[in-house]
Amino acid sequence: MTENGTYVYYPGCSLQSTGRAYDTSTKRVAQHLNLTLNEIEDWNCCGATEYFSVNALPAYSLVARNLALAAETGGAPEVVAPCSACYLNLRKTNDYMHKFKKLGAQVNQALAAGGLHYEGGSLRVRHLLDIIVQDVGYDAIGAQVTRPLQGLRVAPYYGCLIVRPDTGYNTEYPTHLDALMTTLGATVVDFPMKTHCCGGHMTQISEEVAYELIRRILKNAADYGADAIVTLCPMCQLNLDAYQGQVNRTFNTDFNIPVMFFTQLMGLAFGLSTDELGFGSEMVPAMPALSRIGRELPEERERPKRRDKQALPMPTPRGSGRSES
Amino acid sequence: MVHTSPKPGLYEQIMAETPGGEALVTCLQCGTCGGSCPSGADMDSTPRRLFAMLMADMDDAVLESNTPWYCVSCYYCTVRCPQAIPITDLMYTLKQSAIAAGKFHKDAHANFSDSFIGYVEQFGRSFEFGLATRFQLTHHPLRTVRKSGLGFDMVRRGRLHTAPDRIRNMPQLTAILNEAKRIAAQPVPAGGVT
Amino acid sequence: MSEEKIGVYVCHCGHNIAGTVNVEEVSEWAGHLPNVAVAKNYKFMCSSLGQEMVEEDIKQEGLTRVVVAACSPHMHEPTFRGACQRAGLNPYLFEMANIREHASWVHQDDKEAATEKAKAIISGAVRRAEELEPLEPFRAPINETTLVVGGGIAGINAALEIANSGHKVILVEREPSIGGHMAQFDKTFPTLDCAACILTPKMFDVGNNPNIELLTYSEVEQVDGFVGNFTVRIRKRARMIDTGLCTGCGDCWERCPAKVIDFVYESGLGYRTAVYRPFPQAVPKYPVIDTESCIYYKNGRCKACEKFCPTGAIKFDQQDEVVVANVGNIVLATGYDLFDARRIPAYGYGRLANVFTSMEFERMTNASGPTNGKVLLRDGVTQPESVAIIHCVGSRDKNTNIYCSATCCMAALKFAHLVKEKTHAQVYNFYIDMRTAFKDYELFYNRLLEEGTHFIRGRAAEVTDAARQPGEEGKLIVQAEDTLIGKQRRVPVDMVILMVAMEPRADASEVAHRFGIGCSDAGFFTERHPKLDPVATMNEGIFIAGTCQGPKDIPASVAQGEATAARVLSLIGKGEVQVEPVRARIDEDRCSGCRICNNLCPYGAIDFIAEKGVSRVNPAQCKGCGTCVAACPSQVITGQHYTYDSIMAQIEGLLYDQRTPDEHVRVLEMEPA
Ligand SMILES: Cc1cc2nc3c(=O)[nH]c(=O)nc-3n(C[C@H](O)[C@H](O)[C@H](O)COP(=O)(O)OP(=O)(O)OC[C@H]3O[C@@H](n4cnc5c(N)ncnc54)[C@H](O)[C@@H]3O)c2cc1C
Ligand code: SF4
Ligand code: SF4
Ligand code: SF4
């Protein structure tokens, strides 16, 4: 945790439009947890993936302007981004400027044309979820829960960029969002597709490709009995939510799974109202799923507590071998 | 013959322009990237095959391939590659080279990127509504009707603005981007961007 | 300055040196150095002609010092010392200048700089040579007992070979029984002969050979001394069994109520009891009580084994024993560990029940294993109808281990055959390259091709249970690029086997440190020379055999085990060892008796002679590391062969072109007090 829980906040373009509910709920939850988010003055777009496709140096420079402004924002040397794509671009630019000296020098040459300078690596770029689970911590969050999300079965969806290429979390099967949801009282379903791609910008390029990627994720969430998918990226939320209807039409399916931001669910568990948390703007209505909260879950499907006599032990890390008497 | 021309070919150029790209020479052709790629089935060549073509100096075929354009930047290939090759970043460089050479695949959304960049360079922020409409109108005019239903719903829910946001200090950003483009236009020095 | 006559010989090493360093120029230049009487260059100094040239010059020209500028002293210092000795020159008056590893090989793209650097290195060697003093090696008798550490197939063969020649062996094994990994297998490639049938007789021989003292459930804690004269401390962990009484009848483990997963012998796929014998053919036959899982040690109750033991052999209060032994040679054969498949989350091991490791599968096919040899899914009843075998899991991967584990392609073929034989399931091998080198291995590959096994050339990208299309529900789907077609494939199967890498033992670097040997980057023990001295180490008298040196199969492990025996026996045959006189020596007249050096010595080689009030180095224990030399405040400790003067002269020589005629380089202003 930074000193007195202050961070530099980079909302990014999506949080101003398609992901507005994420911005609203983030600010509300931060306030509830006494976190101060100082928004970067006059920040610009992070370039998404598009800018990097066309011309790398201007793309790095575009991002670096935000970092330079962030360094001037004062307070803690930690920038928090709720959008996974923004997070990746900020972090990558920050790292590369530090690691690849020539690139860093060139970017600074460009920044100088605007009267700015940024020392690569001098800030730490973090994703909002990382701050919530690492800095605030499960215990402190658990202590705030007044209305546990009991009865809600969620599929925790991480997407790509919060775990890849290298953020220190398991790159294929992270569990920190799972743990956060459990802390809030929700039931977490196993979700093998949790870090697969939501299609990103493919929705704009090739619908066939994008819808198939979205379908795989929705199908997996449905197969594992999720009431809702919880996300941490506005792009993922948009693709899984706004295109669900199109996916149903294309593949003749009937998915009806609301897609929420983890901050919205945190807020709910903290006893905040749905209005304060930006609910209502989702295309697949969240209300039917939310109305399950508080209800008893039907008995878990028969899962024999004691293994069958013949069954072979599941792999357990050596040393944690439980005795079976 | 491969690698005999004094002028570096596309292969060398792509590596030089990608941070850490020189690792590509160690590609084992194992196919982990091609097997991991969520868009792998839709690409005309898997990333692995594209790299083999690149090494075989099939420059035009590489530039015209749809592979980089179908990359969704999921980074699965990058984290799984046993030779720690920055494959996703190489895909970005390949797109840039295709645009620079004017040879990109017909399915490429180079002008989607262009529209996106256009908005960013004009306003400093992206503008999803304008982007979607402009791109759809040029590429899939018939689908726009269908999509606009969705767009309308989004507007109604306050999730799409019909006018773009704009940052205050646009001159500063413009100056930075222009300078970056000027530097980028200079030939890549030996040793690449690292 | 001394009045020595120095001969300098610059070696071409074929093109290795001459291709980069201008050897003519260098030898011509060296001829003008002070005190250099002879300077020559020659194509191969190590050849007999090269050596004879040195011998001839010593005799004819009366050389008093010899410098050969060639390769690393590791290989040829002994060669040229021998030449000096034959010509009647004390071998410690020879100095080697390494202009290959230190100049030509590392500066191949800058011949001029390489040539200049070679001159500097030679100049340093010449100046150092002036300061060398004649020395005599220590001679010490060789203790004829050998310590073998690790009772896998490599260690077993080393021990038997030495013992059969009539010499004593102490075999120390960490687990309750010898056998190692081979004891876990049912069949061995490429001939598919029964592992137990060929291993058990050898284990039996070890247990019954009067020359072998077998210490199982034991570990070496401390090693002192030097070649021919090591002293080792061995901890014999308490078995809680009186082996004098126990008959190995098995009443105890049949009654033991504490059941735990067996991570060692069953590789996590099966259970054992708290009092256990790892497997029926175990040598020795006695069980041990694992005090961590025994109920009695937790809450003081149970004692079922004690009640049922017909001979009263259970001893709950047995204590560890420490054995101190003197041995002349040591063979390390500590084997390998397996890669933890959880480190590659894309393969789902630990999450997806029917993903197995190779060793789990070995246990499954073993007739005395948890499924009595049946190939079954994790539920313990269902036979798979399709099986995927994934190669290179944790091998050939910069994120885990960069090396090839060398045996897993062949083991994968063995598994494919066993699956077919036992279930008739379809088998899919996902591989990058098929590595079936060595005798008859390719034949085995052919046999598997004939059996109709599917081979998909592509490293598996992931194993998932997320069904995407019909036909995948309830299956494990292996997704990969079939690189020969250039297309992605999804292969639904019931069972996946991960061919996990062979890794260095988790404690390999600790063990290496204890025995004073090195580890490679990958963590395996380092041999003295990768080609010509594969089982010796940099520490004389310590040998390595089997997979602790690097991944290899059983035939290669056996061959190395036997090779170490040959090396040990040849040393024993000599009867005595010559030990390098590179030792610290304390000038007792000037020693103030401050005792600072006493505790600094990492080998405990310095004793304090109370009656004289001075410290003294015990040359048998000293390894010549120099720690005390640097620490002595009175500067009265000399490192023989590396004296203060010789080192300073070498530095001065190296910097020959940095010095004006009448001015010493700055480092030399510091003189001993
Ligand atoms: C799945 C699989 C299948 C295989 N199948 C075949 C096959 O069919 N044919 C074939 O030729 N090869 C096969 N191999 C290779 C074979 O396992 C090895 O070549 C062989 O077992 C190596 O023997 P080792 O003695 O070097 O090591 P190990 O078998 O590992 O033995 C080492 C011994 O040292 C002991 N030890 C370790 N550390 C210490 C210590 N500090 N102090 C005391 N004792 C210690 C251990 O307990 C162990 O008993 C296979 C390998 C694998 C992974
Ligand atoms: S994963 Fe890496 S090594 Fe394998 S084919 Fe792709 S780029 Fe080459
Ligand atoms: S980063 Fe791009 S190329 Fe790599 S797996 Fe993802 S989509 Fe495919
Ligand atoms: S032996 Fe085969 S499976 Fe094992 S690491 Fe080498 S190539 Fe891979």
mmCIF file of N, CA and C in Angstrom, chain B residues 24-110:
data_model
loop_
_atom_site.group_PDB
_atom_site.id
_atom_site.type_symbol
_atom_site.label_atom_id
_atom_site.label_comp_id
_atom_site.label_asym_id
_atom_site.label_seq_id
_atom_site.Cartn_x
_atom_site.Cartn_y
_atom_site.Cartn_z
ATOM 1 N N LEU B 24 14.186 -14.177 -32.295
ATOM 2 C CA LEU B 24 13.514 -14.947 -33.347
ATOM 3 C C LEU B 24 14.456 -15.936 -34.050
ATOM 4 N N VAL B 25 15.742 -15.621 -34.096
ATOM 5 C CA VAL B 25 16.666 -16.552 -34.764
ATOM 6 C C VAL B 25 16.675 -17.915 -34.082
ATOM 7 N N THR B 26 16.239 -17.983 -32.825
ATOM 8 C CA THR B 26 16.289 -19.263 -32.117
ATOM 9 C C THR B 26 14.996 -20.064 -32.251
ATOM 10 N N CYS B 27 14.059 -19.595 -33.084
ATOM 11 C CA CYS B 27 12.773 -20.310 -33.207
ATOM 12 C C CYS B 27 13.006 -21.772 -33.551
ATOM 13 N N LEU B 28 12.340 -22.646 -32.765
ATOM 14 C CA LEU B 28 12.485 -24.096 -32.939
ATOM 15 C C LEU B 28 11.472 -24.656 -33.913
ATOM 16 N N GLN B 29 10.560 -23.807 -34.377
ATOM 17 C CA GLN B 29 9.460 -24.278 -35.218
ATOM 18 C C GLN B 29 8.648 -25.357 -34.486
ATOM 19 N N CYS B 30 8.458 -25.141 -33.202
ATOM 20 C CA CYS B 30 7.766 -26.158 -32.411
ATOM 21 C C CYS B 30 6.256 -26.066 -32.553
ATOM 22 N N GLY B 31 5.750 -24.869 -32.909
ATOM 23 C CA GLY B 31 4.318 -24.727 -33.108
ATOM 24 C C GLY B 31 3.519 -24.398 -31.865
ATOM 25 N N THR B 32 4.182 -24.105 -30.770
ATOM 26 C CA THR B 32 3.429 -23.739 -29.573
ATOM 27 C C THR B 32 2.604 -22.478 -29.822
ATOM 28 N N CYS B 33 3.192 -21.543 -30.568
ATOM 29 C CA CYS B 33 2.462 -20.305 -30.864
ATOM 30 C C CYS B 33 1.244 -20.620 -31.720
ATOM 31 N N GLY B 34 1.460 -21.384 -32.781
ATOM 32 C CA GLY B 34 0.357 -21.700 -33.673
ATOM 33 C C GLY B 34 -0.730 -22.498 -32.971
ATOM 34 N N GLY B 35 -0.312 -23.348 -32.044
ATOM 35 C CA GLY B 35 -1.292 -24.141 -31.306
ATOM 36 C C GLY B 35 -2.035 -23.325 -30.288
ATOM 37 N N SER B 36 -1.409 -22.268 -29.775
ATOM 38 C CA SER B 36 -2.025 -21.484 -28.713
ATOM 39 C C SER B 36 -2.962 -20.412 -29.241
ATOM 40 N N CYS B 37 -2.732 -19.986 -30.462
ATOM 41 C CA CYS B 37 -3.385 -18.768 -30.944
ATOM 42 C C CYS B 37 -4.899 -18.938 -31.058
ATOM 43 N N PRO B 38 -5.665 -18.065 -30.397
ATOM 44 C CA PRO B 38 -7.121 -18.184 -30.493
ATOM 45 C C PRO B 38 -7.626 -17.930 -31.912
ATOM 46 N N SER B 39 -6.865 -17.184 -32.693
ATOM 47 C CA SER B 39 -7.298 -16.931 -34.070
ATOM 48 C C SER B 39 -6.596 -17.861 -35.044
ATOM 49 N N GLY B 40 -5.849 -18.809 -34.522
ATOM 50 C CA GLY B 40 -5.018 -19.659 -35.368
ATOM 51 C C GLY B 40 -5.773 -20.300 -36.521
ATOM 52 N N ALA B 41 -7.012 -20.696 -36.261
ATOM 53 C CA ALA B 41 -7.769 -21.388 -37.299
ATOM 54 C C ALA B 41 -8.125 -20.449 -38.448
ATOM 55 N N ASP B 42 -8.158 -19.156 -38.175
ATOM 56 C CA ASP B 42 -8.580 -18.216 -39.212
ATOM 57 C C ASP B 42 -7.426 -17.597 -39.977
ATOM 58 N N MET B 43 -6.218 -17.814 -39.482
ATOM 59 C CA MET B 43 -5.071 -17.190 -40.144
ATOM 60 C C MET B 43 -4.681 -17.985 -41.379
ATOM 61 N N ASP B 44 -4.172 -17.307 -42.414
ATOM 62 C CA ASP B 44 -3.736 -18.082 -43.574
ATOM 63 C C ASP B 44 -2.459 -18.859 -43.252
ATOM 64 N N SER B 45 -1.605 -18.309 -42.380
ATOM 65 C CA SER B 45 -0.469 -19.071 -41.858
ATOM 66 C C SER B 45 -0.480 -18.928 -40.346
ATOM 67 N N THR B 46 -0.097 -19.977 -39.638
ATOM 68 C CA THR B 46 0.051 -19.823 -38.194
ATOM 69 C C THR B 46 1.269 -18.931 -37.951
ATOM 70 N N PRO B 47 1.393 -18.355 -36.763
ATOM 71 C CA PRO B 47 2.576 -17.536 -36.495
ATOM 72 C C PRO B 47 3.863 -18.309 -36.780
ATOM 73 N N ARG B 48 3.921 -19.556 -36.372
ATOM 74 C CA ARG B 48 5.122 -20.355 -36.634
ATOM 75 C C ARG B 48 5.440 -20.405 -38.120
ATOM 76 N N ARG B 49 4.419 -20.678 -38.930
ATOM 77 C CA ARG B 49 4.649 -20.818 -40.363
ATOM 78 C C ARG B 49 5.083 -19.470 -40.939
ATOM 79 N N LEU B 50 4.494 -18.414 -40.423
ATOM 80 C CA LEU B 50 4.865 -17.082 -40.900
ATOM 81 C C LEU B 50 6.349 -16.822 -40.624
ATOM 82 N N PHE B 51 6.811 -17.270 -39.459
ATOM 83 C CA PHE B 51 8.224 -17.068 -39.136
ATOM 84 C C PHE B 51 9.110 -17.892 -40.074
ATOM 85 N N ALA B 52 8.652 -19.094 -40.407
ATOM 86 C CA ALA B 52 9.432 -19.919 -41.335
ATOM 87 C C ALA B 52 9.518 -19.225 -42.689
ATOM 88 N N MET B 53 8.407 -18.628 -43.114
ATOM 89 C CA MET B 53 8.397 -17.920 -44.393
ATOM 90 C C MET B 53 9.329 -16.712 -44.339
ATOM 91 N N LEU B 54 9.312 -16.056 -43.198
ATOM 92 C CA LEU B 54 10.162 -14.888 -43.018
ATOM 93 C C LEU B 54 11.640 -15.294 -43.133
ATOM 94 N N MET B 55 11.969 -16.411 -42.506
ATOM 95 C CA MET B 55 13.354 -16.867 -42.537
ATOM 96 C C MET B 55 13.740 -17.341 -43.927
ATOM 97 N N ALA B 56 12.746 -17.764 -44.708
ATOM 98 C CA ALA B 56 13.031 -18.218 -46.062
ATOM 99 C C ALA B 56 12.983 -17.056 -47.051
ATOM 100 N N ASP B 57 12.934 -15.844 -46.537
ATOM 101 C CA ASP B 57 12.917 -14.637 -47.362
ATOM 102 C C ASP B 57 11.717 -14.558 -48.304
ATOM 103 N N MET B 58 10.588 -15.089 -47.869
ATOM 104 C CA MET B 58 9.376 -14.950 -48.685
ATOM 105 C C MET B 58 8.689 -13.645 -48.281
ATOM 106 N N ASP B 59 9.398 -12.538 -48.498
ATOM 107 C CA ASP B 59 8.968 -11.266 -47.933
ATOM 108 C C ASP B 59 7.554 -10.850 -48.357
ATOM 109 N N ASP B 60 7.264 -10.942 -49.652
ATOM 110 C CA ASP B 60 5.952 -10.485 -50.104
ATOM 111 C C ASP B 60 4.834 -11.307 -49.484
ATOM 112 N N ALA B 61 5.025 -12.622 -49.488
ATOM 113 C CA ALA B 61 3.999 -13.487 -48.917
ATOM 114 C C ALA B 61 3.785 -13.150 -47.440
ATOM 115 N N VAL B 62 4.854 -12.816 -46.756
ATOM 116 C CA VAL B 62 4.726 -12.474 -45.339
ATOM 117 C C VAL B 62 3.935 -11.172 -45.178
ATOM 118 N N LEU B 63 4.304 -10.176 -45.976
ATOM 119 C CA LEU B 63 3.646 -8.874 -45.840
ATOM 120 C C LEU B 63 2.170 -8.952 -46.195
ATOM 121 N N GLU B 64 1.843 -9.838 -47.144
ATOM 122 C CA GLU B 64 0.456 -9.929 -47.586
ATOM 123 C C GLU B 64 -0.373 -10.889 -46.722
ATOM 124 N N SER B 65 0.272 -11.550 -45.782
ATOM 125 C CA SER B 65 -0.449 -12.516 -44.954
ATOM 126 C C SER B 65 -1.458 -11.816 -44.042
ATOM 127 N N ASN B 66 -2.546 -12.515 -43.733
ATOM 128 C CA ASN B 66 -3.520 -11.918 -42.809
ATOM 129 C C ASN B 66 -3.155 -12.207 -41.357
ATOM 130 N N THR B 67 -2.123 -13.013 -41.133
ATOM 131 C CA THR B 67 -1.812 -13.471 -39.771
ATOM 132 C C THR B 67 -1.692 -12.336 -38.746
ATOM 133 N N PRO B 68 -0.845 -11.349 -38.979
ATOM 134 C CA PRO B 68 -0.696 -10.318 -37.944
ATOM 135 C C PRO B 68 -2.004 -9.584 -37.681
ATOM 136 N N TRP B 69 -2.828 -9.485 -38.706
ATOM 137 C CA TRP B 69 -4.075 -8.727 -38.551
ATOM 138 C C TRP B 69 -5.101 -9.500 -37.755
ATOM 139 N N TYR B 70 -4.925 -10.815 -37.683
ATOM 140 C CA TYR B 70 -5.852 -11.613 -36.888
ATOM 141 C C TYR B 70 -5.342 -11.822 -35.472
ATOM 142 N N CYS B 71 -4.185 -11.292 -35.197
ATOM 143 C CA CYS B 71 -3.648 -11.379 -33.832
ATOM 144 C C CYS B 71 -4.500 -10.504 -32.924
ATOM 145 N N VAL B 72 -4.962 -11.085 -31.809
ATOM 146 C CA VAL B 72 -5.794 -10.315 -30.890
ATOM 147 C C VAL B 72 -4.995 -9.849 -29.675
ATOM 148 N N SER B 73 -3.681 -9.981 -29.736
ATOM 149 C CA SER B 73 -2.813 -9.517 -28.641
ATOM 150 C C SER B 73 -3.111 -10.211 -27.328
ATOM 151 N N CYS B 74 -3.349 -11.502 -27.386
ATOM 152 C CA CYS B 74 -3.671 -12.193 -26.138
ATOM 153 C C CYS B 74 -2.402 -12.611 -25.390
ATOM 154 N N TYR B 75 -1.269 -12.604 -26.053
ATOM 155 C CA TYR B 75 0.031 -12.932 -25.461
ATOM 156 C C TYR B 75 0.172 -14.389 -25.026
ATOM 157 N N TYR B 76 -0.755 -15.244 -25.422
ATOM 158 C CA TYR B 76 -0.596 -16.666 -25.084
ATOM 159 C C TYR B 76 0.686 -17.219 -25.692
ATOM 160 N N CYS B 77 0.894 -16.880 -26.979
ATOM 161 C CA CYS B 77 2.081 -17.401 -27.653
ATOM 162 C C CYS B 77 3.344 -16.927 -26.936
ATOM 163 N N THR B 78 3.345 -15.647 -26.558
ATOM 164 C CA THR B 78 4.548 -15.073 -25.961
ATOM 165 C C THR B 78 4.907 -15.773 -24.656
ATOM 166 N N VAL B 79 3.917 -16.020 -23.800
ATOM 167 C CA VAL B 79 4.264 -16.642 -22.518
ATOM 168 C C VAL B 79 4.556 -18.125 -22.665
ATOM 169 N N ARG B 80 4.043 -18.735 -23.717
ATOM 170 C CA ARG B 80 4.270 -20.181 -23.847
ATOM 171 C C ARG B 80 5.475 -20.520 -24.711
ATOM 172 N N CYS B 81 5.932 -19.618 -25.522
ATOM 173 C CA CYS B 81 7.025 -19.917 -26.449
ATOM 174 C C CYS B 81 8.237 -20.431 -25.668
ATOM 175 N N PRO B 82 8.730 -21.625 -25.996
ATOM 176 C CA PRO B 82 9.855 -22.170 -25.231
ATOM 177 C C PRO B 82 11.150 -21.413 -25.482
ATOM 178 N N GLN B 83 11.181 -20.578 -26.497
ATOM 179 C CA GLN B 83 12.398 -19.826 -26.772
ATOM 180 C C GLN B 83 12.246 -18.362 -26.356
ATOM 181 N N ALA B 84 11.211 -18.069 -25.611
ATOM 182 C CA ALA B 84 10.988 -16.718 -25.085
ATOM 183 C C ALA B 84 11.077 -15.655 -26.187
ATOM 184 N N ILE B 85 10.444 -15.949 -27.298
ATOM 185 C CA ILE B 85 10.415 -14.993 -28.419
ATOM 186 C C ILE B 85 9.207 -14.062 -28.233
ATOM 187 N N PRO B 86 9.410 -12.749 -28.354
ATOM 188 C CA PRO B 86 8.284 -11.825 -28.124
ATOM 189 C C PRO B 86 7.348 -11.803 -29.324
ATOM 190 N N ILE B 87 6.600 -12.885 -29.506
ATOM 191 C CA ILE B 87 5.816 -13.090 -30.724
ATOM 192 C C ILE B 87 4.778 -11.993 -30.931
ATOM 193 N N THR B 88 4.075 -11.630 -29.861
ATOM 194 C CA THR B 88 3.025 -10.613 -30.010
ATOM 195 C C THR B 88 3.627 -9.300 -30.507
ATOM 196 N N ASP B 89 4.754 -8.919 -29.936
ATOM 197 C CA ASP B 89 5.400 -7.685 -30.380
ATOM 198 C C ASP B 89 5.846 -7.800 -31.838
ATOM 199 N N LEU B 90 6.289 -9.002 -32.236
ATOM 200 C CA LEU B 90 6.685 -9.196 -33.635
ATOM 201 C C LEU B 90 5.480 -9.005 -34.557
ATOM 202 N N MET B 91 4.291 -9.411 -34.070
ATOM 203 C CA MET B 91 3.080 -9.227 -34.878
ATOM 204 C C MET B 91 2.822 -7.738 -35.110
ATOM 205 N N TYR B 92 3.053 -6.939 -34.077
ATOM 206 C CA TYR B 92 2.885 -5.483 -34.238
ATOM 207 C C TYR B 92 3.842 -4.955 -35.296
ATOM 208 N N THR B 93 5.098 -5.397 -35.201
ATOM 209 C CA THR B 93 6.096 -4.908 -36.161
ATOM 210 C C THR B 93 5.730 -5.343 -37.573
ATOM 211 N N LEU B 94 5.235 -6.576 -37.700
ATOM 212 C CA LEU B 94 4.860 -7.058 -39.031
ATOM 213 C C LEU B 94 3.732 -6.212 -39.618
ATOM 214 N N LYS B 95 2.798 -5.804 -38.753
ATOM 215 C CA LYS B 95 1.718 -4.937 -39.249
ATOM 216 C C LYS B 95 2.288 -3.611 -39.739
ATOM 217 N N GLN B 96 3.182 -3.056 -38.930
ATOM 218 C CA GLN B 96 3.779 -1.774 -39.331
ATOM 219 C C GLN B 96 4.490 -1.899 -40.664
ATOM 220 N N SER B 97 5.235 -3.001 -40.825
ATOM 221 C CA SER B 97 5.977 -3.169 -42.076
ATOM 222 C C SER B 97 5.029 -3.338 -43.254
ATOM 223 N N ALA B 98 3.943 -4.061 -43.024
ATOM 224 C CA ALA B 98 2.990 -4.261 -44.113
ATOM 225 C C ALA B 98 2.383 -2.923 -44.526
ATOM 226 N N ILE B 99 2.055 -2.102 -43.536
ATOM 227 C CA ILE B 99 1.488 -0.796 -43.862
ATOM 228 C C ILE B 99 2.523 0.050 -44.605
ATOM 229 N N ALA B 100 3.749 0.038 -44.046
ATOM 230 C CA ALA B 100 4.798 0.847 -44.662
ATOM 231 C C ALA B 100 5.044 0.413 -46.104
ATOM 232 N N ALA B 101 4.955 -0.896 -46.351
ATOM 233 C CA ALA B 101 5.207 -1.391 -47.706
ATOM 234 C C ALA B 101 3.957 -1.317 -48.570
ATOM 235 N N GLY B 102 2.844 -0.947 -47.959
ATOM 236 C CA GLY B 102 1.597 -0.862 -48.716
ATOM 237 C C GLY B 102 1.138 -2.204 -49.244
ATOM 238 N N LYS B 103 1.468 -3.269 -48.529
ATOM 239 C CA LYS B 103 1.184 -4.596 -49.076
ATOM 240 C C LYS B 103 0.271 -5.420 -48.195
ATOM 241 N N PHE B 104 -0.468 -4.776 -47.311
ATOM 242 C CA PHE B 104 -1.177 -5.601 -46.334
ATOM 243 C C PHE B 104 -2.343 -6.367 -46.949
ATOM 244 N N HIS B 105 -2.729 -7.385 -46.224
ATOM 245 C CA HIS B 105 -3.788 -8.290 -46.655
ATOM 246 C C HIS B 105 -5.098 -7.537 -46.822
ATOM 247 N N LYS B 106 -5.924 -8.028 -47.742
ATOM 248 C CA LYS B 106 -7.175 -7.307 -48.009
ATOM 249 C C LYS B 106 -8.113 -7.294 -46.799
ATOM 250 N N ASP B 107 -8.022 -8.324 -45.958
ATOM 251 C CA ASP B 107 -8.861 -8.343 -44.748
ATOM 252 C C ASP B 107 -8.278 -7.473 -43.641
ATOM 253 N N ALA B 108 -7.099 -6.977 -43.870
ATOM 254 C CA ALA B 108 -6.447 -6.223 -42.799
ATOM 255 C C ALA B 108 -7.328 -5.057 -42.408
ATOM 256 N N HIS B 109 -7.314 -4.762 -41.148
ATOM 257 C CA HIS B 109 -8.111 -3.618 -40.728
ATOM 258 C C HIS B 109 -7.199 -2.426 -40.569
ATOM 259 N N ALA B 110 -6.243 -2.341 -41.525
ATOM 260 C CA ALA B 110 -5.296 -1.246 -41.423
ATOM 261 C C ALA B 110 -6.037 0.074 -41.347
#
